[in-house]
Coordinates of C-alpha atoms in Angstrom, one line a residue:
M1 CA 14.3 8.4 -26.9
G2 CA 13.0 11.9 -27.3
K3 CA 15.9 14.0 -26.0
V4 CA 19.3 12.3 -26.4
T5 CA 21.0 14.7 -24.1
G6 CA 18.1 15.3 -21.7
F7 CA 19.7 13.6 -18.8
L8 CA 22.6 15.9 -19.1
E9 CA 20.6 19.1 -19.5
F10 CA 17.8 18.8 -17.0
E11 CA 17.6 18.4 -13.3
R12 CA 15.1 16.2 -11.6
I13 CA 11.8 18.0 -10.9
K14 CA 10.0 17.1 -7.8
E15 CA 6.3 17.4 -7.1
T16 CA 5.5 20.3 -4.8
Y17 CA 3.4 20.2 -1.6
E18 CA 1.1 22.6 0.2
A19 CA 2.8 24.1 3.2
P20 CA 2.5 22.0 6.4
K21 CA 0.5 24.7 8.2
V22 CA -2.0 24.7 5.4
R23 CA -2.4 21.0 4.8
L24 CA -2.7 20.2 8.5
Q25 CA -6.0 22.0 8.4
H26 CA -7.7 19.4 6.2
W27 CA -7.7 15.8 5.1
R28 CA -7.4 16.2 1.4
E29 CA -4.4 15.4 -0.8
F30 CA -1.8 18.2 -1.0
V31 CA 0.6 17.1 -3.7
H32 CA 0.6 19.3 -6.8
T33 CA 0.8 17.2 -10.0
L34 CA 3.5 18.2 -12.6
T35 CA 2.5 20.6 -15.3
N36 CA 2.7 19.5 -18.9
D37 CA 6.0 21.3 -19.4
E38 CA 7.4 19.9 -16.1
A39 CA 6.4 16.4 -17.1
K40 CA 7.8 16.8 -20.6
Q41 CA 11.2 17.9 -19.1
Q42 CA 11.2 15.1 -16.6
G43 CA 10.4 12.6 -19.4
A44 CA 13.3 14.0 -21.4
R45 CA 15.7 12.8 -18.7
C46 CA 14.9 9.2 -19.5
M47 CA 17.8 7.6 -21.3
D48 CA 15.7 4.7 -22.9
C49 CA 18.3 2.3 -21.6
G50 CA 19.1 -0.8 -23.6
I51 CA 18.2 -2.8 -20.5
P52 CA 15.5 -0.8 -18.7
F53 CA 16.2 -1.6 -15.1
C54 CA 13.3 0.5 -14.0
T55 CA 10.9 -1.9 -15.7
S56 CA 12.4 -4.9 -13.9
G57 CA 12.5 -2.9 -10.7
C58 CA 8.8 -2.3 -10.9
P59 CA 6.6 -5.2 -9.6
V60 CA 4.0 -4.7 -12.4
N61 CA 6.8 -4.3 -15.0
N62 CA 5.6 -0.9 -16.2
I63 CA 6.9 -0.1 -19.6
I64 CA 8.4 3.1 -18.3
P65 CA 10.8 4.3 -21.0
D66 CA 7.9 4.1 -23.6
W67 CA 5.6 6.3 -21.6
N68 CA 8.4 8.7 -20.6
D69 CA 9.1 9.2 -24.3
L70 CA 5.4 9.7 -25.1
V71 CA 5.1 12.3 -22.4
Y72 CA 8.1 14.1 -23.7
R73 CA 6.4 14.1 -27.1
Q74 CA 3.2 15.2 -25.3
D75 CA 1.3 12.2 -26.7
W76 CA -0.6 11.8 -23.4
R77 CA -3.3 9.5 -24.8
R78 CA -0.9 6.8 -26.0
A79 CA 1.1 7.3 -22.7
L80 CA -2.1 6.4 -20.8
D81 CA -2.6 3.3 -23.0
V82 CA 0.9 2.1 -22.3
L83 CA 0.6 2.8 -18.6
H84 CA -2.8 0.9 -18.4
S85 CA -1.3 -2.1 -20.3
T86 CA 0.5 -3.2 -17.1
N87 CA -1.3 -1.4 -14.3
N88 CA -5.0 -1.4 -13.7
F89 CA -4.8 1.4 -11.1
P90 CA -2.0 3.9 -11.7
E91 CA -3.8 6.5 -9.7
F92 CA -3.2 4.4 -6.6
T93 CA 0.5 3.6 -7.3
G94 CA 1.2 7.1 -8.5
R95 CA 0.3 8.3 -5.1
V96 CA 1.3 5.7 -2.5
C97 CA 4.0 3.5 -4.2
P98 CA 7.5 4.0 -2.8
A99 CA 8.8 3.8 -6.4
P100 CA 11.3 0.9 -6.5
C101 CA 11.5 1.7 -10.2
E102 CA 13.3 5.0 -9.4
A103 CA 15.8 3.1 -7.2
A104 CA 16.5 0.9 -10.2
C105 CA 16.8 3.8 -12.7
T106 CA 20.2 3.9 -14.4
L107 CA 20.5 7.6 -13.7
N108 CA 20.4 6.7 -10.0
I109 CA 23.9 5.2 -10.2
N110 CA 25.5 8.6 -10.0
D111 CA 22.7 11.2 -10.2
D112 CA 19.1 11.8 -9.2
P113 CA 16.8 9.2 -10.9
V114 CA 14.0 10.2 -13.4
G115 CA 10.9 11.2 -11.5
I116 CA 9.0 8.1 -12.8
K117 CA 6.3 8.2 -10.1
S118 CA 5.5 11.9 -10.7
I119 CA 5.1 11.2 -14.4
E120 CA 2.8 8.3 -13.8
H121 CA 0.8 10.5 -11.5
A122 CA 0.5 13.1 -14.2
I123 CA -0.5 10.7 -16.9
I124 CA -3.4 9.1 -15.1
D125 CA -4.7 12.4 -13.7
K126 CA -4.8 13.8 -17.2
G127 CA -6.5 10.6 -18.4
W128 CA -9.3 11.1 -16.0
E129 CA -9.5 14.8 -16.7
Q130 CA -9.8 14.3 -20.4
G131 CA -12.4 11.5 -20.1
W132 CA -10.1 8.8 -21.6
V133 CA -10.6 6.3 -18.8
V134 CA -13.8 4.5 -19.7
P135 CA -15.3 1.1 -19.1
Q136 CA -14.0 -1.8 -21.2
P137 CA -16.8 -4.4 -21.1
P138 CA -16.1 -7.8 -22.7
A139 CA -17.1 -8.5 -26.2
Y140 CA -18.8 -11.7 -25.1
K141 CA -19.7 -13.6 -21.9
T142 CA -18.1 -16.9 -21.0
G143 CA -20.9 -18.1 -18.7
K144 CA -18.3 -18.7 -15.9
T145 CA -18.7 -17.2 -12.5
V146 CA -15.9 -16.1 -10.1
A147 CA -16.1 -15.0 -6.4
V148 CA -13.4 -12.6 -5.2
V149 CA -13.1 -12.4 -1.4
G150 CA -11.5 -9.1 -0.4
S151 CA -11.7 -5.8 -2.3
G152 CA -8.2 -4.3 -1.8
P153 CA -5.9 -3.7 -4.8
A154 CA -5.3 -7.4 -5.4
G155 CA -9.0 -8.2 -5.4
L156 CA -9.9 -5.3 -7.5
A157 CA -7.2 -5.9 -10.1
C158 CA -8.1 -9.6 -10.3
A159 CA -11.8 -8.8 -10.6
Q160 CA -11.4 -6.2 -13.3
Q161 CA -9.2 -8.5 -15.4
L162 CA -11.6 -11.4 -15.1
A163 CA -14.6 -9.3 -16.0
R164 CA -12.8 -8.0 -19.1
A165 CA -12.2 -11.7 -20.0
G166 CA -16.0 -12.2 -20.0
H167 CA -16.5 -13.9 -16.6
A168 CA -19.3 -12.9 -14.2
V169 CA -17.4 -11.6 -11.1
T170 CA -18.7 -10.9 -7.7
V171 CA -16.5 -9.2 -5.1
F172 CA -17.2 -9.8 -1.4
E173 CA -16.0 -7.4 1.3
K174 CA -16.6 -7.4 5.0
S175 CA -16.4 -3.6 5.4
N176 CA -19.3 -1.4 4.7
R177 CA -17.5 0.1 1.7
I178 CA -15.4 -1.4 -1.1
G179 CA -11.7 -0.8 -1.2
G180 CA -10.1 -2.8 1.6
L181 CA -7.0 -1.2 3.0
L182 CA -7.0 1.3 0.1
R183 CA -10.2 2.6 1.7
Y184 CA -9.6 2.2 5.4
G185 CA -5.9 1.8 5.8
I186 CA -4.4 4.7 3.8
P187 CA -5.4 8.2 5.0
D188 CA -7.2 10.5 2.7
F189 CA -4.4 13.0 2.7
K190 CA -2.4 10.4 0.8
L191 CA -5.2 8.8 -1.3
E192 CA -8.6 10.5 -1.5
K193 CA -11.3 7.9 -1.8
T194 CA -12.9 9.5 -4.9
H195 CA -10.2 7.7 -6.8
I196 CA -11.5 4.4 -5.6
D197 CA -15.1 5.3 -6.2
R198 CA -14.7 6.2 -9.9
R199 CA -12.8 3.0 -10.5
L200 CA -15.6 1.1 -8.9
A201 CA -18.1 2.8 -11.2
Q202 CA -15.9 1.8 -14.2
M203 CA -15.8 -1.8 -12.9
E204 CA -19.6 -2.0 -12.4
A205 CA -20.1 -0.8 -16.0
E206 CA -17.8 -3.7 -17.0
G207 CA -20.0 -6.2 -15.2
V208 CA -18.4 -6.6 -11.7
E209 CA -20.9 -6.9 -8.9
F210 CA -19.9 -5.7 -5.4
R211 CA -21.2 -7.1 -2.1
P212 CA -20.0 -5.0 0.8
S213 CA -20.8 -5.8 4.5
T214 CA -20.5 -9.5 3.7
Y215 CA -18.3 -11.8 5.8
V216 CA -17.0 -14.9 4.2
G217 CA -16.1 -17.7 6.7
T218 CA -17.8 -19.5 9.5
P219 CA -20.9 -17.6 10.7
E220 CA -19.8 -17.5 14.3
H221 CA -16.8 -15.2 13.4
A222 CA -19.0 -12.7 11.6
E223 CA -19.4 -9.3 13.2
E224 CA -22.9 -8.2 14.2
G225 CA -24.8 -6.6 11.3
L226 CA -22.8 -8.3 8.5
H227 CA -24.2 -10.8 6.0
S228 CA -22.4 -14.1 6.1
R229 CA -21.4 -16.5 3.4
T230 CA -19.8 -19.9 4.1
P231 CA -16.9 -21.2 2.0
E232 CA -19.1 -24.1 1.0
S233 CA -21.8 -21.9 -0.4
L234 CA -19.3 -19.9 -2.5
Q235 CA -17.7 -23.1 -3.8
A236 CA -21.1 -24.5 -4.8
E237 CA -22.3 -21.3 -6.5
F238 CA -19.1 -20.1 -8.3
D239 CA -16.8 -21.8 -10.7
A240 CA -13.8 -20.4 -9.0
V241 CA -13.1 -18.5 -5.7
V242 CA -10.2 -16.1 -5.3
L243 CA -9.0 -15.1 -1.8
T244 CA -7.4 -11.6 -1.8
G245 CA -7.8 -10.4 1.7
G246 CA -5.1 -8.4 3.4
A247 CA -2.5 -9.4 6.0
E248 CA -4.6 -8.0 8.8
T249 CA -3.1 -9.7 11.9
P250 CA -0.9 -7.0 13.4
R251 CA 2.3 -7.7 15.2
D252 CA 1.7 -7.2 19.0
L253 CA 4.0 -5.9 21.7
P254 CA 3.6 -8.2 24.7
V255 CA 5.1 -6.1 27.5
P256 CA 3.8 -5.2 30.9
G257 CA 1.0 -2.6 30.7
R258 CA -0.1 -3.6 27.2
E259 CA -3.6 -4.0 28.4
L260 CA -4.0 -0.4 29.5
N261 CA -6.5 1.8 27.7
G262 CA -4.7 4.2 25.3
V263 CA -2.5 1.5 23.7
Y264 CA -3.9 0.5 20.4
F265 CA -3.0 -1.1 17.1
A266 CA -2.3 1.5 14.5
M267 CA -4.8 0.1 12.0
D268 CA -7.7 0.5 14.5
F269 CA -6.7 4.2 14.9
L270 CA -6.4 4.8 11.1
R271 CA -9.5 2.8 10.2
Q272 CA -11.6 4.9 12.5
Q273 CA -10.4 8.2 11.1
N274 CA -10.9 7.0 7.6
K275 CA -14.4 6.0 8.4
A276 CA -15.0 9.5 10.0
T277 CA -13.6 11.2 7.0
N278 CA -15.8 9.1 4.7
G279 CA -18.9 10.3 6.7
D280 CA -19.5 7.5 9.2
R281 CA -20.6 8.4 12.7
L282 CA -18.5 6.8 15.4
S283 CA -19.6 6.6 19.0
K284 CA -16.1 6.2 20.6
Q285 CA -13.4 7.3 18.2
I286 CA -9.7 6.9 19.2
T287 CA -8.4 10.5 18.9
A288 CA -5.0 12.1 19.4
K289 CA -6.4 15.6 20.1
G290 CA -4.5 17.3 22.9
K291 CA -2.5 14.1 23.7
H292 CA 1.1 13.2 23.8
V293 CA 1.3 10.4 21.2
I294 CA 4.0 7.8 20.8
V295 CA 4.1 5.8 17.6
I296 CA 6.1 2.5 17.8
G297 CA 7.2 1.5 14.3
G298 CA 9.1 3.4 11.6
G299 CA 7.4 2.2 8.4
D300 CA 4.6 3.7 6.3
T301 CA 1.9 2.8 8.8
G302 CA 3.7 4.6 11.5
S303 CA 4.2 7.6 9.2
D304 CA 0.4 7.6 8.5
C305 CA -0.2 7.6 12.3
V306 CA 2.0 10.7 12.6
G307 CA 0.2 12.6 9.9
T308 CA -3.2 11.6 11.3
S309 CA -2.3 12.5 14.9
N310 CA -1.1 15.9 13.8
R311 CA -4.3 16.6 11.9
Q312 CA -6.3 15.6 14.9
G313 CA -4.4 18.1 17.1
A314 CA -2.0 16.1 19.1
A315 CA 0.0 17.9 21.7
S316 CA 3.2 16.1 20.6
V317 CA 4.1 13.1 18.4
T318 CA 7.1 10.9 18.9
Q319 CA 8.0 7.9 16.7
F320 CA 10.3 5.1 17.8
E321 CA 12.0 2.5 15.6
L322 CA 13.6 -0.7 16.9
M323 CA 16.3 -0.8 14.2
S324 CA 19.3 1.5 14.1
K325 CA 19.1 4.8 12.1
A326 CA 19.8 4.1 8.4
P327 CA 22.3 6.2 6.5
E328 CA 20.9 9.3 4.9
V329 CA 22.6 8.5 1.6
E330 CA 22.9 4.9 0.4
D331 CA 26.0 3.4 -1.2
K332 CA 24.7 3.4 -4.7
A333 CA 27.6 1.4 -6.1
L334 CA 26.7 -1.4 -3.6
T335 CA 22.9 -1.3 -3.8
W336 CA 21.9 -0.3 -7.3
P337 CA 19.6 -1.4 -8.9
Y338 CA 18.0 -2.9 -5.7
W339 CA 15.9 -1.2 -3.1
P340 CA 18.4 0.5 -0.8
I341 CA 18.3 0.8 3.0
K342 CA 18.5 4.5 3.8
L343 CA 16.8 7.1 5.9
R344 CA 13.4 7.9 4.5
S345 CA 11.4 10.9 5.7
S346 CA 7.8 11.3 4.7
S347 CA 5.6 14.4 4.3
S348 CA 4.1 13.5 7.7
H349 CA 7.5 13.8 9.4
E350 CA 7.8 17.2 7.9
E351 CA 4.6 18.3 9.6
G352 CA 6.0 17.7 13.0
C353 CA 7.4 14.7 14.8
E354 CA 10.3 13.7 17.1
R355 CA 12.0 10.5 15.8
D356 CA 14.4 8.2 17.5
W357 CA 16.0 4.9 16.5
A358 CA 17.3 1.7 18.3
I359 CA 14.7 2.1 21.0
A360 CA 13.0 -0.9 22.7
T361 CA 9.8 -0.5 24.7
K362 CA 10.0 -2.2 28.0
S363 CA 6.6 -1.5 29.6
F364 CA 3.7 0.9 29.9
E365 CA 2.5 2.4 33.1
G366 CA -0.6 4.2 34.1
K367 CA -3.4 4.8 36.6
N368 CA -7.0 3.8 36.7
G369 CA -6.5 1.5 33.7
K370 CA -5.2 4.3 31.5
V371 CA -1.7 4.6 30.1
E372 CA 0.3 7.6 31.3
K373 CA 3.9 6.8 30.4
L374 CA 6.1 4.6 28.4
I375 CA 9.3 3.0 29.7
A376 CA 12.0 2.3 27.1
A377 CA 15.7 1.8 26.7
R378 CA 18.3 2.2 24.0
I379 CA 19.7 -0.9 22.3
E380 CA 22.6 -1.8 20.2
W381 CA 22.8 -4.3 17.4
F382 CA 25.6 -6.8 17.0
K383 CA 26.4 -9.9 15.0
D384 CA 26.3 -13.2 16.9
K385 CA 29.6 -14.9 16.1
A386 CA 28.2 -18.4 16.4
T387 CA 25.1 -17.9 14.1
G388 CA 26.0 -14.8 12.1
Q389 CA 22.6 -13.4 13.0
M390 CA 22.1 -9.8 14.1
K391 CA 21.0 -9.6 17.7
M392 CA 20.2 -6.7 20.1
R393 CA 21.2 -5.9 23.6
E394 CA 20.2 -3.1 26.0
V395 CA 22.6 -0.3 26.5
E396 CA 23.4 -0.3 30.2
G397 CA 22.0 2.7 32.0
S398 CA 20.0 3.9 29.0
Q399 CA 16.5 3.4 30.3
F400 CA 14.1 6.4 30.2
E401 CA 10.5 7.3 30.3
L402 CA 8.2 9.5 28.3
Q403 CA 4.7 10.9 28.9
A404 CA 2.3 8.8 26.8
D405 CA -1.5 9.5 26.5
L406 CA -1.9 7.5 23.3
V407 CA 0.4 4.7 22.1
L408 CA 0.0 3.4 18.5
L409 CA 1.6 0.0 17.6
A410 CA 2.6 0.2 14.0
M411 CA 5.1 -2.7 13.8
G412 CA 3.8 -4.4 10.7
F413 CA 1.5 -7.5 10.1
V414 CA 2.3 -11.1 10.6
S415 CA -0.3 -13.0 8.6
P416 CA -3.8 -12.9 7.2
V417 CA -6.8 -13.5 9.4
K418 CA -6.7 -17.2 10.3
N419 CA -10.4 -17.6 10.5
V420 CA -11.0 -17.2 6.8
L421 CA -8.2 -19.5 5.7
E422 CA -9.1 -22.1 8.2
A423 CA -12.8 -22.0 7.0
F424 CA -11.7 -22.7 3.5
G425 CA -9.3 -25.4 4.7
V426 CA -6.4 -24.2 2.6
D427 CA -2.8 -25.3 3.5
L428 CA -0.7 -22.5 5.0
D429 CA 3.0 -21.7 4.5
A430 CA 5.5 -21.3 7.4
R431 CA 4.4 -17.7 7.9
G432 CA 0.7 -18.5 8.1
N433 CA -0.2 -17.3 4.6
A434 CA -2.2 -19.2 2.1
H435 CA 0.1 -21.7 0.4
A436 CA 0.1 -21.1 -3.4
N437 CA 2.7 -20.6 -6.0
T438 CA 3.0 -17.8 -8.6
D439 CA 2.5 -20.1 -11.6
N440 CA -1.1 -21.0 -11.0
Y441 CA -2.0 -19.3 -7.6
Q442 CA -4.1 -22.4 -6.7
T443 CA -4.4 -23.4 -3.1
S444 CA -4.9 -26.9 -1.7
A445 CA -8.7 -26.3 -1.7
L446 CA -10.8 -27.2 -4.7
K447 CA -11.1 -24.3 -7.2
V448 CA -9.8 -21.9 -4.6
F449 CA -7.0 -19.4 -5.5
A450 CA -5.1 -16.9 -3.4
A451 CA -3.3 -13.7 -4.3
G452 CA -1.9 -10.5 -2.7
D453 CA -1.1 -10.1 0.9
M454 CA -3.1 -13.2 1.8
R455 CA -0.6 -15.3 -0.3
R456 CA 2.7 -13.4 -0.1
G457 CA 2.3 -11.6 3.3
Q458 CA 2.4 -7.9 4.1
S459 CA 3.6 -6.0 1.0
L460 CA 3.0 -3.0 -1.3
V461 CA -0.1 -1.9 -3.2
V462 CA 1.9 -2.4 -6.4
W463 CA 2.7 -6.0 -5.5
A464 CA -0.9 -6.7 -4.8
I465 CA -1.9 -5.4 -8.2
R466 CA 0.7 -7.6 -9.8
E467 CA -0.5 -10.7 -8.0
G468 CA -4.2 -9.8 -8.7
R469 CA -3.4 -9.6 -12.5
Q470 CA -1.4 -12.7 -12.6
C471 CA -3.9 -14.7 -10.6
A472 CA -6.7 -13.5 -13.0
R473 CA -4.8 -15.0 -15.8
A474 CA -4.4 -18.3 -13.9
V475 CA -8.1 -18.4 -13.1
D476 CA -8.9 -17.7 -16.7
E477 CA -6.7 -20.6 -17.8
Y478 CA -8.3 -22.8 -15.2
L479 CA -11.8 -22.0 -16.4
M480 CA -11.2 -21.8 -20.2
G481 CA -8.1 -23.9 -20.8
A482 CA -6.2 -20.9 -22.2
S483 CA -6.0 -17.2 -21.6
V484 CA -5.3 -14.0 -23.5
L485 CA -4.9 -12.0 -20.3
P486 CA -1.4 -10.6 -19.7
R487 CA 0.7 -11.7 -16.7

């Protein structure tokens, strides 16, 4: 503990942003990393608790007090080593993680928590700047081969760990670039893709082989122009197969008018813009330019739609949420150290957006096959006395309509793509995910493992990294009988 009274002396320092008017003119990141002195002062606030709740609150169990202290002492190189010991890609989580570690910080009981995420961001950025992040090729090769299907954070973390253990790893990805939803689901203004590219270069130097534009499944489901690999061919060629695709089946909104042009799933909209930002030419891009946009769904995906719509030049942006408005300040005595339900406003909301809560969409209306307005009503939530479940009912006389030229459905994802799981013949759980436990990550199919969203359902990048790392250890144990990889 570098500064015994630091938590009493220093206030939380937040990362600063470019002004909205400036950042809306480009697609680059706009968060300013903490300076050395700011990070040192923020690290001084850490109390090095006897029980580090921040570590247990973090899905990858980052050893947060240790690297906070090292940053306070300005020993950045060792701080990077500690950070990398639990997290393969802190440049991803330092940018897009909601930071459950900060909710669990002991200071958060009655004060502002330590800015853990901002310190993590500063450590990894300095690591890249100083050239400390280098390939770590294995000392020897095992002769074992592993196929990883899906190149999101779970797949990349799993592949890197297995390659460092000496296995020959090949990553298959159906998109034209590697990165999964890191590449095509998160806008560049939150995560520039150069961060992915330099990790891929590191992994290639460590022996990982990447095969983009390759669909794994039954050939009839492959899109035109993609290479196709059957599950049987992978199982015959490789000693183990790991399924790490995303939960890509979006939740739909089956109301009258859903078929109208102008009503799209959020990920279709975001993926197209990310492709355009990455230099792809699109013949018919969904665009918000000059349109009145309505985003249905109040989570991170909805927020990304808001920021993207504003950058494209939307005439207006409105975001609806089915749930009631959460309190602006949580009851910390009730929720700590767990993730609290409270009102969360993102940088995209600050850029311009009307928000409303407890709204149910009843229908879409339009002319000539094109959406023109949305019909909605206010709802109220109540507890059913018989079942104890929360249910909703429409508030009488609350129906209203809004102009809608573009409607984006951002209501979450229900399951992985069924075609892939069915092709491998793996058993599914009640939610349609690959059935596998967190002890060995094995599915019901011979030498087939599953991790990340494909196993646990829609979740965070940091959870995907955790599962990818743990699955890598399980695969290493399966192949070698024992493993030195960490869980």
